[in-house]
XYZ file of C-alpha atoms in Angstrom:
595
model
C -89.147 -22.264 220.220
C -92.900 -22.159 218.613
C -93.710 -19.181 219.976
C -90.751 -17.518 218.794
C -91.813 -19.241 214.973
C -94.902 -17.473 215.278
C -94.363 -14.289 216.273
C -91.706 -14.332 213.002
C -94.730 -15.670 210.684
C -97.935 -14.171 211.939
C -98.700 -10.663 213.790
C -99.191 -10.943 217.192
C -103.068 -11.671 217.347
C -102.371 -14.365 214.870
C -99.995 -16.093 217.128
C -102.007 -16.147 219.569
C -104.156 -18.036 217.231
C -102.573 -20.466 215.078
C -100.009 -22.608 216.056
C -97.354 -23.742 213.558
C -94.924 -26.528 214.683
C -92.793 -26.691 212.039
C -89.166 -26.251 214.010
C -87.544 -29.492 213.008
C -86.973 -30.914 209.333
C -89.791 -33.515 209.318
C -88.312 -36.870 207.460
C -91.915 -37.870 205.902
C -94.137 -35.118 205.090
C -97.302 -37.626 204.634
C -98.282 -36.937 208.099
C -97.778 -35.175 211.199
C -97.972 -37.362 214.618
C -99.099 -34.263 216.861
C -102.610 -33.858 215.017
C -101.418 -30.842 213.402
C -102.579 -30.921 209.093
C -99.063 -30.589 207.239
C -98.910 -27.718 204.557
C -96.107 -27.375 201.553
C -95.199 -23.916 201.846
C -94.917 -24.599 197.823
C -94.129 -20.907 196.207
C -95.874 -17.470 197.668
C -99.241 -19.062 198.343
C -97.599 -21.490 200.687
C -96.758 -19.106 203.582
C -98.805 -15.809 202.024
C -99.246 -14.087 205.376
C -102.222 -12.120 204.834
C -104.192 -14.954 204.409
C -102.586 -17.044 207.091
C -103.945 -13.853 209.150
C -107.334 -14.667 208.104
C -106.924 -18.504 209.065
C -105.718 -17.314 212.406
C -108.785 -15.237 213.091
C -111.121 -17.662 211.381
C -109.732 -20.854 212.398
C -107.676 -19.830 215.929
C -108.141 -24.041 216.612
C -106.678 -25.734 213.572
C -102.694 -26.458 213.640
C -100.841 -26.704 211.061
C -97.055 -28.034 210.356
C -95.496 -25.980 207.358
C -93.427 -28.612 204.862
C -90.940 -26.252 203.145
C -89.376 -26.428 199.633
C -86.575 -24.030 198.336
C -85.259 -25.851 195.422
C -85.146 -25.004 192.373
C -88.009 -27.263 190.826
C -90.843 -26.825 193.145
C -93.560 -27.818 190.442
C -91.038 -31.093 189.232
C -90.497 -31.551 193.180
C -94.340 -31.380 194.131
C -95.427 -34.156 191.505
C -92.061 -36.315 192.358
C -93.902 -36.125 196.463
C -97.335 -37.303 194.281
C -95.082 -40.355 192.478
C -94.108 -41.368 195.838
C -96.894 -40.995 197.552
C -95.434 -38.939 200.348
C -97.574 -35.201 200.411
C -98.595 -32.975 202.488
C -101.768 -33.144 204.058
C -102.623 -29.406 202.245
C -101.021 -30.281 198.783
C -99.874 -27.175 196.374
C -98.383 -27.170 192.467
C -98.328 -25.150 189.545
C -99.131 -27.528 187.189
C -101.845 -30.312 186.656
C -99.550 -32.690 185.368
C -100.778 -36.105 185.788
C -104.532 -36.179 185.756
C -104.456 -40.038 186.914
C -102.282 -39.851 189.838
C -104.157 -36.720 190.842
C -107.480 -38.900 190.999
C -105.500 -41.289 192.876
C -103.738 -39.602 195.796
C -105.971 -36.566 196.314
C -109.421 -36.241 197.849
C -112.637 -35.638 195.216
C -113.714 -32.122 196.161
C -116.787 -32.058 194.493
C -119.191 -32.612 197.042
C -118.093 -30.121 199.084
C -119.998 -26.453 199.147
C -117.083 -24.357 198.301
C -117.145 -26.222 194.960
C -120.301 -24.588 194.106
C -118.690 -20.886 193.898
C -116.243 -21.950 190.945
C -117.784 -21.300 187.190
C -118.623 -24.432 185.220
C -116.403 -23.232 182.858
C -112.877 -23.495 185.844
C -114.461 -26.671 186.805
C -114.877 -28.270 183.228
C -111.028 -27.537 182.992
C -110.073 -29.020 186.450
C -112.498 -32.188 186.249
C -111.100 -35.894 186.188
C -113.269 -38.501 185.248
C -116.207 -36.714 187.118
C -114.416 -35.820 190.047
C -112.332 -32.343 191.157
C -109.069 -33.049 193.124
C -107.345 -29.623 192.197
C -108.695 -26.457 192.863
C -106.935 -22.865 191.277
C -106.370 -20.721 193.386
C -106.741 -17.705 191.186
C -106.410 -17.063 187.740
C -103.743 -14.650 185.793
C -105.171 -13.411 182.795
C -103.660 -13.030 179.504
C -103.915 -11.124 176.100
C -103.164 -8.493 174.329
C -102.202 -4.925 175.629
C -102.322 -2.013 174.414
C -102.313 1.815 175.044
C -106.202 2.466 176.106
C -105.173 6.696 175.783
C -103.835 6.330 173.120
C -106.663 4.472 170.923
C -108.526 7.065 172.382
C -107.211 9.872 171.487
C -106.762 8.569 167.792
C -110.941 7.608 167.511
C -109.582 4.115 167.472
C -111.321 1.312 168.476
C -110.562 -2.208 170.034
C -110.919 -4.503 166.364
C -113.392 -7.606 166.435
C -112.073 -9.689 163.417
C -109.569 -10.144 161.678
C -109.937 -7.219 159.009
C -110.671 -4.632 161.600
C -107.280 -5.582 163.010
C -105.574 -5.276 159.892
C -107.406 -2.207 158.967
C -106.323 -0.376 161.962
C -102.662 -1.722 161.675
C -102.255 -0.005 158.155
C -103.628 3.590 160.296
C -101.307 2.793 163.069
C -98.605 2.537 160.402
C -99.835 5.623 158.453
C -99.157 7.421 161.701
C -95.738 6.375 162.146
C -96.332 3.839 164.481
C -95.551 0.056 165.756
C -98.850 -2.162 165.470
C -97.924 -4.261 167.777
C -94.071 -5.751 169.345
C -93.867 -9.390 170.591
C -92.163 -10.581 173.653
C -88.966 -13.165 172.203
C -86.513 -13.024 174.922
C -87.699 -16.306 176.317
C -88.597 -18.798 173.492
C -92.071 -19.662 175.567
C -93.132 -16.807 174.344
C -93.390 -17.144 170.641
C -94.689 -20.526 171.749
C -97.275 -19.061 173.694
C -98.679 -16.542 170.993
C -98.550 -19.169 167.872
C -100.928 -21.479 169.981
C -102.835 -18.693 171.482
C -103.407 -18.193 167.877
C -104.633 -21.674 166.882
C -107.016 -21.314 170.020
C -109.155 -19.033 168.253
C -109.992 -21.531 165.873
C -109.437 -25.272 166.355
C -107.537 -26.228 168.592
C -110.155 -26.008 171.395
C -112.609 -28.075 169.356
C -112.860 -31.973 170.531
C -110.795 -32.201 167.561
C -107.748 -29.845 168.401
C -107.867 -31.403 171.917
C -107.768 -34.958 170.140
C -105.047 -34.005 167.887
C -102.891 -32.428 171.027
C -103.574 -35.609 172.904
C -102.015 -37.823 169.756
C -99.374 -35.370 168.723
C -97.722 -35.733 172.407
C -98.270 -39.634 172.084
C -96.253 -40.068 168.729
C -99.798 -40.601 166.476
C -99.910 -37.546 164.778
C -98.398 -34.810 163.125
C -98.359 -31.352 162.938
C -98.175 -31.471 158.786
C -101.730 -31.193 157.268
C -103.012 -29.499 160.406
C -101.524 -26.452 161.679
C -101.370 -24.992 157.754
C -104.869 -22.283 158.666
C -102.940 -21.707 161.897
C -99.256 -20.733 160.106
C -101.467 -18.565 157.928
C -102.933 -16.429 160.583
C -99.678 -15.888 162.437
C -98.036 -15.182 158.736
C -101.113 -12.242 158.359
C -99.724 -10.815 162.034
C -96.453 -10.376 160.899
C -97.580 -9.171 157.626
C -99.830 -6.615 159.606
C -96.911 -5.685 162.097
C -98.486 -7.120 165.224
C -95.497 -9.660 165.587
C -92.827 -7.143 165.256
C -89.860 -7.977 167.303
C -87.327 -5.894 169.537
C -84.011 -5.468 168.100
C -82.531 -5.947 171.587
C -84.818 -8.615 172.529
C -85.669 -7.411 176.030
C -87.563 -8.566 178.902
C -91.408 -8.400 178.616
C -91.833 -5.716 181.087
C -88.953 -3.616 179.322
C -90.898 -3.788 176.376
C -94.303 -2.515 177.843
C -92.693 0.702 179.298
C -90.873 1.333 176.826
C -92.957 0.282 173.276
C -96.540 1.130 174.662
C -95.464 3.667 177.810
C -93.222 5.503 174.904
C -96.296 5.480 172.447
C -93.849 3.598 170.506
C -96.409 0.900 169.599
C -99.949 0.565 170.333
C -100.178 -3.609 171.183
C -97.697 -5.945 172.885
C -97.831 -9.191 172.956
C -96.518 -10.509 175.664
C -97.154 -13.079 178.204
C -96.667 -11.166 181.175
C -98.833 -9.888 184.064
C -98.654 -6.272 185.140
C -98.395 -4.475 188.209
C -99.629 -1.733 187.098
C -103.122 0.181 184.915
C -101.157 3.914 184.670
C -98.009 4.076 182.960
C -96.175 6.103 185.848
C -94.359 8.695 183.677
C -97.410 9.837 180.742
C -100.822 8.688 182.671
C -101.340 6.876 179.866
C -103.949 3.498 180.878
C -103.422 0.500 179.679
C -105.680 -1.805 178.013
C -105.844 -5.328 177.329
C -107.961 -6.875 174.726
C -108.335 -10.950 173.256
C -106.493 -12.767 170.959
C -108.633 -12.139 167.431
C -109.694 -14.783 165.372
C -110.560 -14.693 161.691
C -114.244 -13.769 161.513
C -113.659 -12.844 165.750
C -116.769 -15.422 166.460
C -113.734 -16.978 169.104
C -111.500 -14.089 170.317
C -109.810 -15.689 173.345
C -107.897 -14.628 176.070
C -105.741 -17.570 177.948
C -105.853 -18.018 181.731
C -102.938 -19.461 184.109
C -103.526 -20.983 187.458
C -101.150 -19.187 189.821
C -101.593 -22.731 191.666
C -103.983 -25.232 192.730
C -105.077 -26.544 196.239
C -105.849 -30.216 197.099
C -106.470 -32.150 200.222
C -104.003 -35.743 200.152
C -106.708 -38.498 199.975
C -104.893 -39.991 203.045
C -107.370 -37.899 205.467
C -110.531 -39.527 204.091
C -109.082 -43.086 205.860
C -110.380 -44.243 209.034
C -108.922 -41.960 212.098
C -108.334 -38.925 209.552
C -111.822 -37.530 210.207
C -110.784 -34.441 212.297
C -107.893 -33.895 209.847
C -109.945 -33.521 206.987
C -112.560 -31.402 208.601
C -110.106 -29.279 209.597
C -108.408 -28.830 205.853
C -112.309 -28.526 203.934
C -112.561 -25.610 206.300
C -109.073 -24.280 204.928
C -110.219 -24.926 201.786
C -113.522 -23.624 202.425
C -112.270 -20.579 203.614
C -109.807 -20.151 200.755
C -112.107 -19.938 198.238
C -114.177 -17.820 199.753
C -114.683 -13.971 198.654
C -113.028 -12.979 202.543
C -110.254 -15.748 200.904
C -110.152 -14.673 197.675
C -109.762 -10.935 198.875
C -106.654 -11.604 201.039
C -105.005 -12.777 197.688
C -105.125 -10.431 195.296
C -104.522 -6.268 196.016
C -103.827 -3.253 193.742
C -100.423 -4.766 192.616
C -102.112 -8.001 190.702
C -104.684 -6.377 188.105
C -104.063 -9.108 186.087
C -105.228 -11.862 188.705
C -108.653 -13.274 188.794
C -110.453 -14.427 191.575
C -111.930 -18.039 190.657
C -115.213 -17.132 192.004
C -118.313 -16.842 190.017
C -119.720 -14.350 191.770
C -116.063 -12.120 191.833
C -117.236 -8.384 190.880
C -114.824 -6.096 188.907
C -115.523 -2.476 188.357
C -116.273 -1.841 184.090
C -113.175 -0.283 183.777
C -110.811 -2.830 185.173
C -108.401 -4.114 182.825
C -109.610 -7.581 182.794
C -113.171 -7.268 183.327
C -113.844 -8.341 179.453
C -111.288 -11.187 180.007
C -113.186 -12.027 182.835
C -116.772 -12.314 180.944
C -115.042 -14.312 178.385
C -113.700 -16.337 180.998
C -117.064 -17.130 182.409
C -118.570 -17.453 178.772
C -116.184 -20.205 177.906
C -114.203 -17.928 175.433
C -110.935 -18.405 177.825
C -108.592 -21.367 177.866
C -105.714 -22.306 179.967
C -102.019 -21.292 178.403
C -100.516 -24.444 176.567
C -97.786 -26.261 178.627
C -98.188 -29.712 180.778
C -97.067 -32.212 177.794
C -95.203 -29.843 176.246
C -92.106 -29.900 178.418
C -89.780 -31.774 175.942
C -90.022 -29.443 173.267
C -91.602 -25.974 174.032
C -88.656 -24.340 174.212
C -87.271 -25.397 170.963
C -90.650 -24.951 168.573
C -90.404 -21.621 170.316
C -87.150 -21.456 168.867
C -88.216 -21.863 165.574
C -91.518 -19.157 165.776
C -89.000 -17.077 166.719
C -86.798 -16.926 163.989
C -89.520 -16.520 162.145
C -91.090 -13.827 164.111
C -87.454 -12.216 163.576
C -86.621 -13.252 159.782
C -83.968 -15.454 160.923
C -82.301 -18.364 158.882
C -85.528 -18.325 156.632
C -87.891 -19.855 158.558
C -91.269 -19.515 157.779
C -95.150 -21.367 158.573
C -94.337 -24.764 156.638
C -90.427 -25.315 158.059
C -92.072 -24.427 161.637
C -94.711 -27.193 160.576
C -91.632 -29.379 159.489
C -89.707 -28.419 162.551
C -92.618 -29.425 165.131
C -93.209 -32.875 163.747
C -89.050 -33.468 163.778
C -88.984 -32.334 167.555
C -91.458 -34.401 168.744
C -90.500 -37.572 166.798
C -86.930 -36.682 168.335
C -88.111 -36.486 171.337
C -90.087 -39.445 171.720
C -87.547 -41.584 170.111
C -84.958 -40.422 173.036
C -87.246 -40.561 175.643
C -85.420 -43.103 177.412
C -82.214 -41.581 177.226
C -83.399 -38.582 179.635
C -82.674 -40.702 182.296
C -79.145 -41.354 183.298
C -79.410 -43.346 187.140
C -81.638 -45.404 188.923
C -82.750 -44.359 192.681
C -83.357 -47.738 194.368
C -85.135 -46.398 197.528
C -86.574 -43.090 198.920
C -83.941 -41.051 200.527
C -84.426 -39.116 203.333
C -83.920 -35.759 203.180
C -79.979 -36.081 205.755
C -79.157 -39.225 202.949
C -80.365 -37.064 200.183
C -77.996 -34.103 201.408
C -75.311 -36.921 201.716
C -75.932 -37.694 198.031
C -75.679 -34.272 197.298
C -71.872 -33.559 199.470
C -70.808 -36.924 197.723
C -70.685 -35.377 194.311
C -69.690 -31.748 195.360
C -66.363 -33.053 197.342
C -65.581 -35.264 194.234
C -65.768 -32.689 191.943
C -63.966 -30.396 194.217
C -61.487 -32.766 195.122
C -61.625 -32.079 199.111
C -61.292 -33.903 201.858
C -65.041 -33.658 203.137
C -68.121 -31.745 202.039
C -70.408 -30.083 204.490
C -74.268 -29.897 203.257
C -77.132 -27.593 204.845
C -80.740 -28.890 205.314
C -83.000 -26.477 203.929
C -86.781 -27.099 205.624
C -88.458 -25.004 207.179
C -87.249 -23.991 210.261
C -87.616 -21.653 213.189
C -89.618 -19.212 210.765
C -87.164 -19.048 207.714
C -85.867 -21.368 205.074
C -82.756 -21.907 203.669
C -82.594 -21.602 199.861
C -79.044 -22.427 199.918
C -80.063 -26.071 201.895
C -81.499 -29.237 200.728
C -85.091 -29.425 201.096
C -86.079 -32.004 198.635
C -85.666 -35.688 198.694
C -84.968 -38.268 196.282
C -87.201 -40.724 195.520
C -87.364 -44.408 193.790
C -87.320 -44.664 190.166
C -85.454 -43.086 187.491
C -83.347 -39.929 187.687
C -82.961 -37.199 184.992
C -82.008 -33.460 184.676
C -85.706 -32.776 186.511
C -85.208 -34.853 189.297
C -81.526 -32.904 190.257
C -82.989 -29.316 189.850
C -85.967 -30.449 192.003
C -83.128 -31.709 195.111
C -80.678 -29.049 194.886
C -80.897 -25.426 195.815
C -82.296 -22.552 193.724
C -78.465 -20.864 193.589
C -76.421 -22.469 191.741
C -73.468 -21.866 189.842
C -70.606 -21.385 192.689
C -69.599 -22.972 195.466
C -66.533 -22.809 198.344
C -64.063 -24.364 200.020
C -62.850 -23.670 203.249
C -59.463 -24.866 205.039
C -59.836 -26.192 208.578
C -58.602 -29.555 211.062
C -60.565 -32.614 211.541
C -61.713 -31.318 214.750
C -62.592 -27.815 213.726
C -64.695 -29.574 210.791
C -66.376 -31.940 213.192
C -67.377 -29.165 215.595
C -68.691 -27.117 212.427
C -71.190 -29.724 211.758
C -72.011 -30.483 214.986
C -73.202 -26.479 215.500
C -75.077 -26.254 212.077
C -75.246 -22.922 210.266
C -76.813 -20.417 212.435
C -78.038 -18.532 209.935
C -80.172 -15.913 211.849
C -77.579 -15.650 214.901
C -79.908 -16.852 216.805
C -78.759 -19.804 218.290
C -81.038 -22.540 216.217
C -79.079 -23.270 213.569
C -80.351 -24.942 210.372
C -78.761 -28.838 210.493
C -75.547 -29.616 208.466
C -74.495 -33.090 207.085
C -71.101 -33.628 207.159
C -69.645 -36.237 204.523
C -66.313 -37.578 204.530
C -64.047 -39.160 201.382
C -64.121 -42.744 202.229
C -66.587 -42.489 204.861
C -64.002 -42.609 207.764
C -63.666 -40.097 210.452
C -61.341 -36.787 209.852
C -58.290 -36.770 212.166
C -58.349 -33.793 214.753
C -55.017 -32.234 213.975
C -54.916 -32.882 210.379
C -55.332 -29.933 207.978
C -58.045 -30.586 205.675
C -60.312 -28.923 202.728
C -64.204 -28.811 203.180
C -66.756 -28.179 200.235
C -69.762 -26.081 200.821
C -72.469 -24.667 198.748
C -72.503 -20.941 198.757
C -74.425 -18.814 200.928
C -74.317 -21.820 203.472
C -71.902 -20.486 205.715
C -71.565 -17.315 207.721
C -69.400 -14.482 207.138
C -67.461 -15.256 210.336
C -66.687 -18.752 209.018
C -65.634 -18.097 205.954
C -63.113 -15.392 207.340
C -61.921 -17.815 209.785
C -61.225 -20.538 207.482
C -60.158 -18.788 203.848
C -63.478 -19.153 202.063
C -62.062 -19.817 198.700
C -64.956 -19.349 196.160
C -64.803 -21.575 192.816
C -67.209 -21.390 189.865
C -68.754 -24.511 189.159
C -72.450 -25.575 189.103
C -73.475 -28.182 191.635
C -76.136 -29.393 189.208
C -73.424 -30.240 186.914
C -71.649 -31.595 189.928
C -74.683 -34.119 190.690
C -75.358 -34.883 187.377
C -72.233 -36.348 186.385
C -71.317 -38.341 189.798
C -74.667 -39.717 189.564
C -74.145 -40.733 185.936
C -70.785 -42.265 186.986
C -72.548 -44.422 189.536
C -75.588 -45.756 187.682
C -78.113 -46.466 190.232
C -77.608 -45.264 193.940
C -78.890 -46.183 197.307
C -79.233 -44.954 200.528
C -76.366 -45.501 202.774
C -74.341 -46.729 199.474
C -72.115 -45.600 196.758
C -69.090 -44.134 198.895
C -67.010 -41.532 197.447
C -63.305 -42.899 197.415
C-alpha cells in the first residue's frame, strides 16, 4: 500500500527516496509513532511535487506522514489545530493570525542559518518579541499595472508623485482613454486599494500601526484620522484612476480586456498574473507602486503565499532527530535550489524571500522587489480585519461607483459604526459550545447528525476526507472539532469545500450497513476512503426494512447512486450544521443523539 502512495505522489526516483506513510486517517496529527515528521498538506505548497522531488533527492532518509485538509477553511482550520494544540510536526497557514500563540506552540527559528538568507526587512515583519516562528514561503507582489507598450509608444512615463500622475491622467484622457479601472467585484478589493493608499503616508508610521492596533481593540476611531487619506482616494477618482466596470467583472477579465484592449492604461487590481505578453497584441505589461503625495513613499504591498514553521513539540527531550530532520526541510526550502522549485514562468508576480534572489531588469517586479528590500513594501491589510473588511469595502465601493452618495467622510462615518458594531456583538458570533476535541469519525458523526435531520432520513452516511492512498477527498471530513466556542468559522473549517447540495439514496438496513462497511472506493481501486454511518436514534437499521440514507454529494460512486435512486436536493450542509448545532447548544462527543 505505500509503495503504491508513492509512485501516485512522487516520480519513480523519488519513491525510491522518500517514503510517505500517510494511508490511514491519523486521529491526532501532533505526532507520528513510526518516527516519520507529520506534514499538513495545507493548500498547493503542502503536497507541491516539484519540490517534494527535490526533498527526495536531497533528503532520500527523512519520512514524512502527510496530514491532509480539504475543507473549506484551511487558514480558520490551521489556527483552530494551533488553539488546540494538536499540529503537525511541519506546520503551514496563510495567515499570521495570533502572534502569541505562534510564540507559544512553534519553534524560534532564528538561530538557525537559513534565517540569515531572508531580508531584514521579511524578518522585521515576521518577528515576535525577538524571535521568528513563521517563515513565508514566497512573496506575491502587488501594485499597479499598466500597459508598458503602450506608455511607450505615447513618450509616457511611469509618474513619481502625485502631480505627475494627475498630469498624465488629463493626457490619457485627452487621448480618449481610461486612466486607470479598479477591480470591485469582490468588496476586498476597494478595501485593499483605500488602505494601500493610506500606506503611502501614515499608516506605516509607529503611529498608523498604533492607531490600527486601537481601532481593532474598540479605542479609537477612524474620524479625525483617515480625513488626508479620503482626500487622496477622492483625487484618484477625480483623476480617473478609480474608474469602475459597468459590469463589475472579475480582476483578470478586466486586465485583458481594459489594458489588453488599450482600453485603459492602469488597473488596479489585486490580482497576480500569469502572464508579461498580452497573448492577442504583444503588448507587455507593467506594474508600477502605489503613489503617494510628494512620491517620497510609493509602495507596493506584498502577500505571503504561506508560511512554514516547525511545532515546538520537537525541541522536547526525545524529539532531537525529528527536528533535525524538519531544519533540514526547512533549510532546504528556503534555499535558492528551494526557492527555484517554487516559482516558474507562470508566477511573475511571486517573489522569492531570499535576499540574494536575482531578477533580470526587465522583469515585472524587479522595482517591487528593490522596494521590497528597501523597506518601501508592506504586507496587504487583513489579519484583524476579518469582522468587517468586507463591509467597509462595501462602502469604498459605492463610492468608487457613485452609489447611494457615499463619499470620504460617510466612509469615515461608516468605518467607526462597523467596528463599534462589531465589537459590541462579538459575543453573539458564537452560537454552541464544543465541550471536548472530537475526533475526526465523531466529528463526521456530528456532521451526518445534522444532515439526516435536516433531510429527514432514516440514517446519514459521512466520508472521511484525509489523506489517503495518494488522493484526498474534498467531498469528506478532514477537519476536527475542537473545545471551545463554535461560530460560522469553525463549521466552514469541518465541512467540505462543496457545498450547496446533497443526496439521498433509497436502500435496506442491510444494504446500508454493507455500504458503510466497504467505504467509498473512490479510485476503484479497492482502498476505499472510510464512511461513518449514523443512525436516527442511534439504534441499528433492520435488514429488510426500506430506508432513506443522506449523503453529501460527490461522496458516492456513480454505480451507487444508480443502484439506489440518487435523489439530489439543494440545500447547504453548512446551513444544515449551523442550525442543528444552534438547536443543541453545546455538544459532546458520543452525545446529543438525533431523535
Amino acid at each position: 500500500m505505500i509503495q503504491r502512495l508513492i509512485r501516485r505522489i512522487l516520480p519513480p526516483l523519488a519513491a525510491a527516496c522518500l517514503a510517505l506513510t500517510a494511508c490511514a486517517p491519523a486521529e491526532s496529527p501532533a505526532s507520528a509513532d513510526n518516527g516519520a515528521l507529520t506534514w499538513g498538506t495545507w493548500g498547493s505548497y503542502g503536497r507541491h511535487k516539484p519540490f517534494l522531488d527535490l526533498l527526495a533527492q536531497v533528503c532520500p532518509d527523512i519520512e514524512l506522514e502527510f496530514i491532509s485538509y480539504a475543507g473549506g477553511n484551511a487558514t480558520g482550520y490551521s489556527w483552530a489545530q494551533m488553539r488546540a494544540d494538536d499540529i503537525p510536526d511541519i506546520f503551514i497557514t496563510s495567515q499570521i493570525l495570533d502572534r502569541e500563540l505562534a510564540g507559544d506552540r512553534l519553534a524560534d527559528l532564528s538561530g538557525y542559518d537559513f534565517v540569515n538568507g531572508f531580508s531584514t526587512a521579511i524578518l522585521d515583519q515576521v518577528a515576535i518579541d525577538g524571535g521568528v516562528y513563521l517563515l513565508p514561503v514566497n512573496n506575491t507582489m502587488y501594485g499597479i499595472y499598466y500597459n508598458k507598450t503602450l506608455m511607450e509608444e505615447k513618450g509616457w512615463e511611469v509618474p513619481g508623485n502625485l502631480a505627475e500622475l494627475e498630469a498624465l491622467c488629463a493626457e490619457i484622457r485627452a487621448e480618449g482613454l481610461i486612466p486607470g479601472v479598479v477591480g470591485t467585484m469582490l468588496t476586498g478589493g476597494p478595501f485593499s486599494n483605500v488602505f494601500n493608499l493610506a500606506k503611502t503616508d501614515w499608516l506605516t508610521t509607529p503611529d498608523g500601526i498604533s492607531w490600527e492596533r486601537e481601532f481593532l481593540a474598540g479605542t479609537a476611531a477612524a474620524e479625525g484620522t483617515w480625513e488626508d487619506t479620503m482626500d487622496l482616494v477622492q483625487r484618484y477618482i477625480d483623476m480617473g484612476m478609480f474608474t469602475t466596470d459597468p459590469e463589475d467583472r472579475i480582476n483578470v477579465e478586466l486586465i485583458q480586456d481594459y489594458l489588453g484592449g488599450r482600453k485603459a492604461v492602469f488597473c488596479t487590481a489585486i490580482q497576480p498574473v500569469s502572464f508579461t505578453v498580452f497573448p492577442d497584441t504583444g503588448d507587455e505589461l507593467g506594474m508600477m507602486p502605489y503613489i503617494g503625495r510628494d512620491g517620497s513613499k510609493n509602495v507596493y504591498m506584498y502577500s505571503p503565499f504561506c508560511y512554514f514553521g516547525i511545532s515546538k513539540r520537537l525541541t522536547e527531550p526525545g524529539n532531537e532527530k525529528k527536528l533535525e530532520d524538519a531544519v533540514r526541510i526547512l533549510a532546504l526550502l528556503f534555499s535558492p535550489e528551494g526557492q527555484a522549485s517554487l516559482i516558474t514562468e507562470q508566477t511573475p508576480c511571486v517573489l522569492s524571500v531570499l535576499d540574494s534572489a536575482a531578477l533580470p531588469e526587465d522583469a515585472l517586479i524587479c522595482d517591487a522587489q528593490e522596494a521590497l528590500r528597501e523597506g518601501r513594501a508592506f504586507p496587504m491589510t487583513y489579519a484583524g480585519w476579518e469582522g468587517v473588511l468586507a463591509d467597509i469595502g462595501q462602502a469604498y465601493k459605492e463610492w468608487f461607483r457613485g452609489e447611494n452618495g457615499m463619499d470620504g467622510p460617510l466612509c469615515i462615518a461608516r468605518m467607526d459604526a462597523l467596528q463599534r458594531s462589531f465589537l459590541s456583538h462579538s459575543e453573539q458570533i458564537y452560537f454552541c459550545e464544543s465541550t471536548a476535541n472530537f475526533t475526526l469519525e465523531e466529528t463526521a458523526e456530528l456532521v451526518g447528525k445534522a444532515l439526516g435531520a435536516a433531510a429527514g432520513t432514516d440514517a446519514a452516511v459521512i466520508p472521511l476526507g484525509s489523506f489517503h492512498n495518494g488522493v484526498e477527498l474534498p467531498a469528506g471530513i478532514s477537519g476536527k472539532l475542537y473545545a471551545g466556542p463554535v461560530n460560522t468559522e469553525t463549521i466552514s473549517a469541518i465541512t467540505p469545500n462543496y457545498d450547496g447540495e446533497y443526496a439521498i439514496l433509497t436502500m435496506t438496513g442491510a444494504e446500508a450497513r454493507a455500504m458503510a462497511q466497504a467505504g467509498f472506493d473512490l479510485m476503484g481501486d479497492g482502498d476505499p476512503f472510510p464512511y461513518v454511518l449514523v443512525t436516527r436514534g442511534g439504534g441499528e437499521l433492520e435488514d429488510g426494512k426500506t430506508c432513506r440514507v443522506a449523503f453529501l454529494m460527490r461522496s458516492y460512486t456513480e454505480e451507487a447512486g444508480e443502484r439506489y435512486g440518487a435523489q439530489v436536493e439543494k440545500g447547504s450542509i453548512r446551513t444544515f450544521l449551523r442550525e442543528w448545532l444552534e438547536e443543541q447548544g453545546t455538544v459532546s462527543p458520543g452525545e446529543n443523539p438525533w431523535r
